[in-house]
């Protein structure tokens, strides 16, 4: 019986050795290894500053704090995204203003942003969903310059828009290293920015609001003197165990993406004959990071329910998932803001008819072929 997972992390002895060495070093919370990971991340994404965090969610939370989002403010987000893109706005007692998406890219529908802007709009969080960057030239032409742009780059490590990396496009960005993403640290995240003020502020926020980092204090001349705490902070620090793990993963990022891209192109070519499958597009300039390979089912060409397609694949040993969910359909948001499916037709459609199929760096060509064959077998039945 086949059992092809949707995604599994690609980890080797190198990561294990890096963790073992760190454990033996005696310093396991945020320290040198995290700093090394941050430097590598900045270099690779061509940004001035990177700050490691416990997750993309906490990274986004601090990004909003750094920008100064507070009660009464509005932040625009796409509807088709992971729930934390919206949750972080609620943490700041601000209001998420939800915008529909473009089913061709799964990203925010830029032509619909203008009607969402009010005098309370302070920021927009754009999501580079599944590793495809938002069209930033078009975005910049649409929104006034006083509105801050945050990139939810959870899926977009190594992705490029034209010649610029994800994480360098907006005012501040947040990445994820959850095992479903291309590179992982178990849990973990990263903030990138070119803004020194944001960088300084987030360094303090991440470490309980302390005026001095733990490492500086312990290695300094007077480790017994506790720092002052001038702002309300959090403990959102990454451990050095994860930092060491992350540096090894990061060095593999380019080869991970190339391999995923090869399989993505193969899937697209193979699915050409099935008219009810819409494969994701690759940008002509730039780089898709292929965090996930997400098909959109064309309901005008197949009468079978999308959940039944996924059930069929499961019985054949192939794991699938919906691309992601629609924020406006989640009870908390639906009830709090009185949202309806009619307001967000594309996002509703995508949440009900998208299928992520297996794509990761441990997959074999024979498994990819099996996925393709199984779709053809299904196509013959209907
Ligand atoms: C995975 C994901 C997140 C959350 O990342 P965590 O590191 O698990 O907090 C946020 N936004 C998007 C678009 C994601 O895909």
CSV table of C-alpha atoms and ligand atoms in Angstrom, one decimal:
chain,number,residue,atom,x,y,z
A,1,UNK,CA,0.0,0.0,0.0
A,2,UNK,CA,1.4,3.4,-1.1
A,3,UNK,CA,1.7,6.1,1.5
A,4,UNK,CA,2.9,9.4,0.0
A,5,UNK,CA,2.9,12.3,2.5
A,6,UNK,CA,2.0,15.8,1.5
A,7,UNK,CA,5.2,17.2,3.0
A,8,UNK,CA,8.0,15.9,5.2
A,9,UNK,CA,11.1,17.8,6.3
A,10,UNK,CA,14.4,17.0,4.7
A,11,UNK,CA,16.9,16.5,7.4
A,12,UNK,CA,20.3,14.8,7.4
A,13,UNK,CA,23.2,14.1,9.8
A,14,UNK,CA,24.5,17.6,9.3
A,15,UNK,CA,21.5,19.1,11.2
A,16,UNK,CA,21.8,16.5,13.9
A,17,UNK,CA,25.5,17.2,14.3
A,18,UNK,CA,24.9,20.9,14.5
A,19,UNK,CA,22.4,20.4,17.3
A,20,UNK,CA,24.7,18.0,19.2
A,21,UNK,CA,27.6,20.5,19.0
A,22,UNK,CA,25.4,23.2,20.3
A,23,UNK,CA,24.1,21.1,23.2
A,24,UNK,CA,27.7,20.3,24.2
A,25,UNK,CA,28.7,24.0,24.0
A,26,UNK,CA,26.7,24.8,27.1
A,27,UNK,CA,24.8,27.7,25.6
A,28,UNK,CA,21.5,26.7,24.2
A,29,UNK,CA,19.2,29.7,24.3
A,30,UNK,CA,19.5,32.6,21.8
A,31,UNK,CA,23.2,33.3,21.3
A,32,UNK,CA,25.9,32.8,18.6
A,33,UNK,CA,24.1,30.2,16.6
A,34,UNK,CA,21.0,32.3,16.2
A,35,UNK,CA,23.2,35.3,15.3
A,36,UNK,CA,24.9,33.2,12.6
A,37,UNK,CA,21.6,32.0,11.2
A,38,UNK,CA,20.4,35.6,11.1
A,39,UNK,CA,23.5,36.8,9.2
A,40,UNK,CA,23.1,34.0,6.7
A,41,UNK,CA,19.5,34.8,6.2
A,42,UNK,CA,20.2,38.5,5.6
A,43,UNK,CA,22.9,37.7,3.1
A,44,UNK,CA,20.7,35.3,1.2
A,45,UNK,CA,17.6,37.6,1.1
A,46,UNK,CA,19.7,40.8,0.5
A,47,UNK,CA,18.3,42.7,3.5
A,48,UNK,CA,20.1,44.7,6.2
A,49,UNK,CA,18.6,43.0,9.3
A,50,UNK,CA,17.2,39.6,10.2
A,51,UNK,CA,15.7,38.7,13.6
A,52,UNK,CA,15.0,35.1,14.5
A,53,UNK,CA,11.8,34.4,16.4
A,54,UNK,CA,9.7,31.4,17.7
A,55,UNK,CA,7.4,31.4,14.7
A,56,UNK,CA,6.1,33.4,11.8
A,57,UNK,CA,3.1,34.2,14.0
A,58,UNK,CA,5.2,35.9,16.7
A,59,UNK,CA,7.3,37.5,13.9
A,60,UNK,CA,4.1,39.1,12.4
A,61,UNK,CA,3.0,40.2,15.9
A,62,UNK,CA,6.2,42.0,16.6
A,63,UNK,CA,6.2,43.5,13.1
A,64,UNK,CA,2.8,45.1,13.9
A,65,UNK,CA,4.1,46.3,17.3
A,66,UNK,CA,7.1,47.9,15.6
A,67,UNK,CA,4.9,49.7,13.1
A,68,UNK,CA,2.8,50.9,16.1
A,69,UNK,CA,-0.5,49.2,15.2
A,70,UNK,CA,-3.0,49.7,18.0
A,71,UNK,CA,-6.7,49.8,18.9
A,72,UNK,CA,-8.7,51.7,16.3
A,73,UNK,CA,-6.3,50.9,13.5
A,74,UNK,CA,-7.2,48.9,10.4
A,75,UNK,CA,-4.9,46.4,8.6
A,76,UNK,CA,-5.8,45.0,5.3
A,77,UNK,CA,-5.2,41.2,4.6
A,78,UNK,CA,-6.2,38.7,2.0
A,79,UNK,CA,-9.0,36.3,2.9
A,80,UNK,CA,-7.3,33.1,1.6
A,81,UNK,CA,-4.4,32.6,4.1
A,82,UNK,CA,-3.4,30.9,7.3
A,83,UNK,CA,-5.4,32.1,10.3
A,84,UNK,CA,-2.4,33.8,12.0
A,85,UNK,CA,-2.2,36.5,9.4
A,86,UNK,CA,-5.5,37.7,10.9
A,87,UNK,CA,-4.9,36.7,14.5
A,88,UNK,CA,-1.8,39.0,14.9
A,89,UNK,CA,-4.0,42.0,14.2
A,90,UNK,CA,-6.4,41.0,16.9
A,91,UNK,CA,-3.5,40.6,19.3
A,92,UNK,CA,-3.0,44.4,18.8
A,93,UNK,CA,-6.7,45.1,19.3
A,94,UNK,CA,-6.8,46.4,15.7
A,95,UNK,CA,-9.2,45.4,13.0
A,96,UNK,CA,-8.4,43.0,10.1
A,97,UNK,CA,-10.0,44.3,6.9
A,98,UNK,CA,-10.4,41.3,4.6
A,99,UNK,CA,-9.9,41.5,0.9
A,100,UNK,CA,-10.7,38.8,-1.7
A,101,UNK,CA,-7.9,37.0,-3.7
A,102,UNK,CA,-7.1,36.4,-7.3
A,103,UNK,CA,-7.7,32.7,-8.1
A,104,UNK,CA,-4.9,32.7,-10.7
A,105,UNK,CA,-2.2,33.5,-8.1
A,106,UNK,CA,-4.0,32.7,-4.8
A,107,UNK,CA,-2.7,36.1,-3.7
A,108,UNK,CA,-4.6,39.3,-2.7
A,109,UNK,CA,-6.6,40.8,-5.5
A,110,UNK,CA,-4.8,44.1,-5.9
A,111,UNK,CA,-7.6,45.8,-7.9
A,112,UNK,CA,-9.9,45.3,-4.8
A,113,UNK,CA,-7.6,46.8,-2.3
A,114,UNK,CA,-8.5,50.5,-3.0
A,115,UNK,CA,-12.1,50.1,-1.8
A,116,UNK,CA,-10.9,48.7,1.5
A,117,UNK,CA,-8.7,51.7,2.4
A,118,UNK,CA,-10.1,54.2,5.0
A,119,UNK,CA,-8.6,56.9,7.1
A,120,UNK,CA,-7.9,54.2,9.7
A,121,UNK,CA,-5.9,52.0,7.4
A,122,UNK,CA,-2.3,51.9,8.8
A,123,UNK,CA,-0.9,48.8,7.1
A,124,UNK,CA,-1.5,45.9,4.8
A,125,UNK,CA,-0.2,42.4,5.2
A,126,UNK,CA,0.3,40.8,1.8
A,127,UNK,CA,0.9,37.0,1.7
A,128,UNK,CA,3.2,35.4,-0.8
A,129,UNK,CA,1.0,32.3,-0.8
A,130,UNK,CA,2.7,28.9,-1.4
A,131,UNK,CA,5.9,30.8,-2.4
A,132,UNK,CA,4.6,33.0,-5.2
A,133,UNK,CA,5.4,36.7,-4.6
A,134,UNK,CA,2.7,39.4,-4.8
A,135,UNK,CA,3.1,41.8,-7.7
A,136,UNK,CA,4.8,44.6,-5.8
A,137,UNK,CA,5.0,47.1,-8.7
A,138,UNK,CA,1.2,46.9,-9.0
A,139,UNK,CA,0.8,47.0,-5.2
A,140,UNK,CA,2.9,50.1,-4.9
A,141,UNK,CA,0.9,51.9,-7.6
A,142,UNK,CA,-2.3,51.0,-5.7
A,143,UNK,CA,-1.7,52.0,-2.1
A,144,UNK,CA,-0.7,55.4,-0.7
A,145,UNK,CA,2.8,55.6,0.6
A,146,UNK,CA,1.8,56.2,4.2
A,147,UNK,CA,0.4,52.7,4.5
A,148,UNK,CA,3.0,50.3,5.7
A,149,UNK,CA,3.5,47.1,3.8
A,150,UNK,CA,4.2,43.9,5.8
A,151,UNK,CA,5.1,40.7,3.9
A,152,UNK,CA,3.7,37.5,5.3
A,153,UNK,CA,6.6,35.5,3.7
A,154,UNK,CA,5.8,32.3,5.7
A,155,UNK,CA,5.9,30.3,2.5
A,156,UNK,CA,8.4,32.3,0.6
A,157,UNK,CA,12.0,31.8,1.9
A,158,UNK,CA,14.1,32.2,-1.2
A,159,UNK,CA,11.3,33.4,-3.4
A,160,UNK,CA,11.9,36.3,-5.8
A,161,UNK,CA,9.8,39.1,-7.3
A,162,UNK,CA,11.6,40.1,-10.5
A,163,UNK,CA,15.2,40.6,-9.1
A,164,UNK,CA,14.3,41.1,-5.5
A,165,UNK,CA,13.9,38.6,-2.8
A,166,UNK,CA,10.8,38.1,-0.7
A,167,UNK,CA,11.5,39.8,2.6
A,168,UNK,CA,13.1,42.8,0.9
A,169,UNK,CA,10.0,44.1,-0.9
A,170,UNK,CA,8.0,45.7,1.9
A,171,UNK,CA,8.7,47.6,5.1
A,172,UNK,CA,9.1,44.5,7.1
A,173,UNK,CA,8.6,40.8,6.6
A,174,UNK,CA,8.0,37.5,8.5
A,175,UNK,CA,9.1,34.0,7.5
A,176,UNK,CA,8.1,30.6,9.0
A,177,UNK,CA,10.2,27.5,9.7
A,178,UNK,CA,7.4,25.2,10.6
A,179,UNK,CA,8.0,21.7,9.1
A,180,UNK,CA,5.4,22.3,6.4
A,181,UNK,CA,7.6,25.1,5.0
A,182,UNK,CA,10.6,24.6,2.6
A,183,UNK,CA,13.2,24.9,5.4
A,184,UNK,CA,12.5,24.2,9.0
A,185,UNK,CA,13.7,24.5,12.6
A,186,UNK,CA,10.8,22.5,14.1
A,187,UNK,CA,9.0,25.7,15.0
A,188,UNK,CA,10.6,29.1,14.2
A,189,UNK,CA,10.4,32.3,12.3
A,190,UNK,CA,12.4,35.2,11.0
A,191,UNK,CA,11.8,39.0,10.6
A,192,UNK,CA,13.6,40.9,7.9
A,193,UNK,CA,13.7,44.6,7.4
A,194,UNK,CA,16.0,47.4,6.2
A,195,UNK,CA,14.7,49.8,8.8
A,196,UNK,CA,17.1,50.3,11.8
A,197,UNK,CA,14.4,51.6,14.1
A,198,UNK,CA,12.2,48.5,13.6
A,199,UNK,CA,15.3,46.3,14.1
A,200,UNK,CA,16.2,48.0,17.4
A,201,UNK,CA,12.7,48.0,18.7
A,202,UNK,CA,12.1,44.3,17.8
A,203,UNK,CA,15.3,43.2,19.4
A,204,UNK,CA,14.0,44.6,22.7
A,205,UNK,CA,10.5,43.3,22.2
A,206,UNK,CA,11.7,39.8,21.5
A,207,UNK,CA,13.6,39.7,24.8
A,208,UNK,CA,11.0,40.6,27.4
A,209,UNK,CA,11.5,44.3,26.6
A,210,UNK,CA,15.0,44.1,28.2
A,211,UNK,CA,17.5,46.9,27.5
A,212,UNK,CA,20.4,44.4,27.2
A,213,UNK,CA,20.4,40.9,25.6
A,214,UNK,CA,21.0,37.9,27.8
A,215,UNK,CA,24.2,37.0,26.0
A,216,UNK,CA,25.6,40.5,26.4
A,217,UNK,CA,24.8,40.5,30.1
A,218,UNK,CA,26.2,37.0,30.9
A,219,UNK,CA,29.4,37.6,28.9
A,220,UNK,CA,29.7,41.3,30.1
A,221,UNK,CA,31.7,42.5,33.1
A,222,UNK,CA,28.8,42.7,35.5
A,223,UNK,CA,26.5,39.8,34.8
A,224,UNK,CA,24.8,40.2,38.2
A,225,UNK,CA,23.3,43.5,37.2
A,226,UNK,CA,19.8,42.9,35.7
A,227,UNK,CA,18.8,45.1,32.8
A,228,UNK,CA,16.0,47.7,32.8
A,229,UNK,CA,12.7,46.9,31.1
A,230,UNK,CA,11.3,50.1,29.6
A,231,UNK,CA,8.7,48.6,27.3
A,232,UNK,CA,6.2,45.7,27.5
A,233,UNK,CA,8.0,42.8,25.8
A,234,UNK,CA,7.6,39.2,25.0
A,235,UNK,CA,9.7,36.1,25.1
A,236,UNK,CA,9.8,35.3,21.4
A,237,UNK,CA,13.5,34.2,21.3
A,238,UNK,CA,14.7,31.3,19.1
A,239,UNK,CA,17.0,28.8,20.8
A,240,UNK,CA,20.6,28.2,19.6
A,241,UNK,CA,19.6,24.6,19.0
A,242,UNK,CA,17.2,25.9,16.3
A,243,UNK,CA,19.7,28.5,15.1
A,244,UNK,CA,22.3,25.8,14.4
A,245,UNK,CA,19.7,23.6,12.7
A,246,UNK,CA,18.4,26.5,10.7
A,247,UNK,CA,21.8,27.5,9.4
A,248,UNK,CA,22.3,24.0,7.9
A,249,UNK,CA,18.9,24.1,6.4
A,250,UNK,CA,19.4,27.5,4.9
A,251,UNK,CA,22.5,26.4,3.1
A,252,UNK,CA,20.3,23.9,1.3
A,253,UNK,CA,17.5,26.3,0.4
A,254,UNK,CA,18.6,27.0,-3.2
A,255,UNK,CA,18.9,23.3,-4.0
A,256,UNK,CA,15.6,22.5,-2.3
A,257,UNK,CA,13.9,25.1,-4.4
A,258,UNK,CA,15.5,24.0,-7.7
A,259,UNK,CA,14.4,20.4,-7.0
A,260,UNK,CA,10.9,21.5,-6.1
A,261,UNK,CA,10.8,23.6,-9.2
A,262,UNK,CA,11.8,20.7,-11.4
A,263,UNK,CA,8.9,18.6,-10.0
A,264,UNK,CA,6.5,21.5,-10.3
A,265,UNK,CA,7.3,21.8,-14.0
A,266,UNK,CA,6.9,18.0,-14.4
A,267,UNK,CA,3.5,18.0,-12.7
A,268,UNK,CA,2.3,20.9,-15.0
A,269,UNK,CA,3.4,19.1,-18.1
A,270,UNK,CA,1.8,15.8,-17.0
A,271,UNK,CA,-1.5,17.3,-16.1
A,272,UNK,CA,-2.0,19.1,-19.4
A,273,UNK,CA,-4.5,16.5,-20.7
A,274,UNK,CA,-6.8,16.8,-17.7
A,275,UNK,CA,-9.0,19.8,-18.3
A,276,UNK,CA,-10.5,20.1,-14.8
A,277,UNK,CA,-7.1,20.6,-13.2
A,278,UNK,CA,-5.6,24.1,-13.1
A,279,UNK,CA,-1.9,24.0,-12.3
A,280,UNK,CA,-0.2,27.0,-10.6
A,281,UNK,CA,1.7,29.4,-12.9
A,282,UNK,CA,5.4,30.2,-12.5
A,283,UNK,CA,6.4,33.9,-12.9
A,284,UNK,CA,8.3,34.6,-16.1
A,285,UNK,CA,10.8,36.7,-14.1
A,286,UNK,CA,11.5,36.1,-10.5
A,287,UNK,CA,11.3,32.8,-8.6
A,288,UNK,CA,8.5,30.7,-7.2
A,289,UNK,CA,9.6,29.0,-4.0
A,290,UNK,CA,7.2,26.1,-4.3
A,291,UNK,CA,6.5,25.7,-0.6
A,292,UNK,CA,3.4,23.8,-1.8
A,293,UNK,CA,2.0,22.6,-5.1
A,294,UNK,CA,-1.6,23.6,-5.1
A,295,UNK,CA,-4.1,22.7,-7.9
A,296,UNK,CA,-7.4,24.4,-8.4
A,297,UNK,CA,-10.3,22.2,-9.5
A,298,UNK,CA,-12.4,23.7,-12.3
A,299,UNK,CA,-16.0,22.9,-11.1
A,300,UNK,CA,-17.4,23.7,-14.5
A,301,UNK,CA,-15.6,20.7,-16.0
A,302,UNK,CA,-16.0,18.0,-13.3
A,303,UNK,CA,-19.2,17.1,-11.3
A,304,UNK,CA,-17.2,15.3,-8.6
A,305,UNK,CA,-16.9,17.1,-5.3
A,306,UNK,CA,-13.4,18.3,-4.4
A,307,UNK,CA,-13.6,16.5,-1.0
A,308,UNK,CA,-14.5,13.3,-2.8
A,309,UNK,CA,-11.4,13.7,-5.1
A,310,UNK,CA,-9.3,14.0,-2.0
A,311,UNK,CA,-11.0,11.0,-0.5
A,312,UNK,CA,-10.3,9.0,-3.6
A,313,UNK,CA,-6.6,10.0,-3.5
A,314,UNK,CA,-6.4,9.1,0.2
A,315,UNK,CA,-7.7,5.6,-0.5
A,316,UNK,CA,-5.0,5.3,-3.2
A,317,UNK,CA,-2.3,6.2,-0.6
A,318,UNK,CA,-1.8,9.9,-1.6
A,319,UNK,CA,-2.1,12.6,1.1
A,320,UNK,CA,-3.6,15.9,0.0
A,321,UNK,CA,-4.8,19.0,1.8
A,322,UNK,CA,-6.9,22.1,0.9
A,323,UNK,CA,-4.5,24.9,-0.1
A,324,UNK,CA,-5.4,26.8,3.0
A,325,UNK,CA,-8.5,28.2,4.6
A,326,UNK,CA,-10.6,31.3,4.1
A,327,UNK,CA,-10.5,33.7,7.0
A,328,UNK,CA,-14.0,34.9,6.5
A,329,UNK,CA,-15.4,31.4,6.9
A,330,UNK,CA,-13.7,30.8,10.3
A,331,UNK,CA,-16.2,31.1,13.1
A,332,UNK,CA,-14.3,33.7,15.1
A,333,UNK,CA,-14.0,36.1,12.2
A,334,UNK,CA,-17.3,35.3,10.6
A,335,UNK,CA,-19.2,36.0,13.8
A,336,UNK,CA,-17.2,38.9,15.1
A,337,UNK,CA,-17.4,40.9,11.8
A,338,UNK,CA,-20.5,39.4,10.2
A,339,UNK,CA,-18.7,38.2,7.1
A,340,UNK,CA,-20.4,36.3,4.3
A,341,UNK,CA,-19.2,34.1,1.4
A,342,UNK,CA,-20.8,36.4,-1.1
A,343,UNK,CA,-18.3,39.2,-0.2
A,344,UNK,CA,-15.4,36.9,-1.0
A,345,UNK,CA,-16.4,34.7,-3.9
A,346,UNK,CA,-12.8,33.9,-5.1
A,347,UNK,CA,-11.5,33.0,-1.7
A,348,UNK,CA,-14.6,30.9,-1.0
A,349,UNK,CA,-14.0,29.1,-4.2
A,350,UNK,CA,-10.3,28.6,-3.6
A,351,UNK,CA,-10.9,27.3,0.0
A,352,UNK,CA,-13.4,24.7,-1.3
A,353,UNK,CA,-11.6,23.6,-4.5
A,354,UNK,CA,-7.9,23.8,-4.0
A,355,UNK,CA,-5.8,20.7,-3.5
A,356,UNK,CA,-2.2,20.7,-2.3
A,357,UNK,CA,-0.6,17.5,-3.7
A,358,UNK,CA,2.7,15.9,-2.5
A,359,UNK,CA,5.8,18.0,-3.1
A,360,UNK,CA,8.8,17.9,-0.8
A,361,UNK,CA,12.6,17.2,-1.0
A,362,UNK,CA,12.4,13.6,0.0
A,363,UNK,CA,9.9,12.6,-2.7
A,364,UNK,CA,11.0,10.3,-5.5
A,365,UNK,CA,10.3,10.6,-9.1
A,366,UNK,CA,8.4,7.3,-9.0
A,367,UNK,CA,6.1,8.8,-6.3
A,368,UNK,CA,5.4,11.8,-8.5
A,369,UNK,CA,4.6,9.5,-11.4
A,370,UNK,CA,2.2,7.6,-9.1
A,371,UNK,CA,0.4,10.8,-8.2
A,372,UNK,CA,0.0,11.7,-11.8
A,373,UNK,CA,-1.1,8.1,-12.8
A,374,UNK,CA,-3.7,8.2,-10.0
A,375,UNK,CA,-5.2,11.4,-11.3
A,376,UNK,CA,-5.4,9.8,-14.8
A,377,UNK,CA,-7.1,6.8,-13.3
A,378,UNK,CA,-9.6,9.0,-11.6
A,379,UNK,CA,-10.2,11.0,-14.8
A,380,UNK,CA,-11.1,7.8,-16.6
A,381,UNK,CA,-13.8,6.9,-14.0
A,382,UNK,CA,-15.7,10.2,-14.3
B,1,LIG,C1,2.5,28.7,8.0
B,1,LIG,C2,2.0,30.1,7.9
B,1,LIG,C3,1.9,31.0,8.9
B,1,LIG,C4,2.2,30.6,10.3
B,1,LIG,O1,3.6,30.3,10.5
B,1,LIG,P1,4.0,29.7,12.0
B,1,LIG,O2,5.5,29.7,11.9
B,1,LIG,O3,3.4,28.3,12.1
B,1,LIG,O4,3.5,30.6,13.0
B,1,LIG,C5,1.4,32.3,8.7
B,1,LIG,N1,1.1,32.7,7.5
B,1,LIG,C6,1.1,31.8,6.4
B,1,LIG,C7,0.7,32.3,5.1
B,1,LIG,C8,1.5,30.5,6.6
B,1,LIG,O5,1.5,29.7,5.5
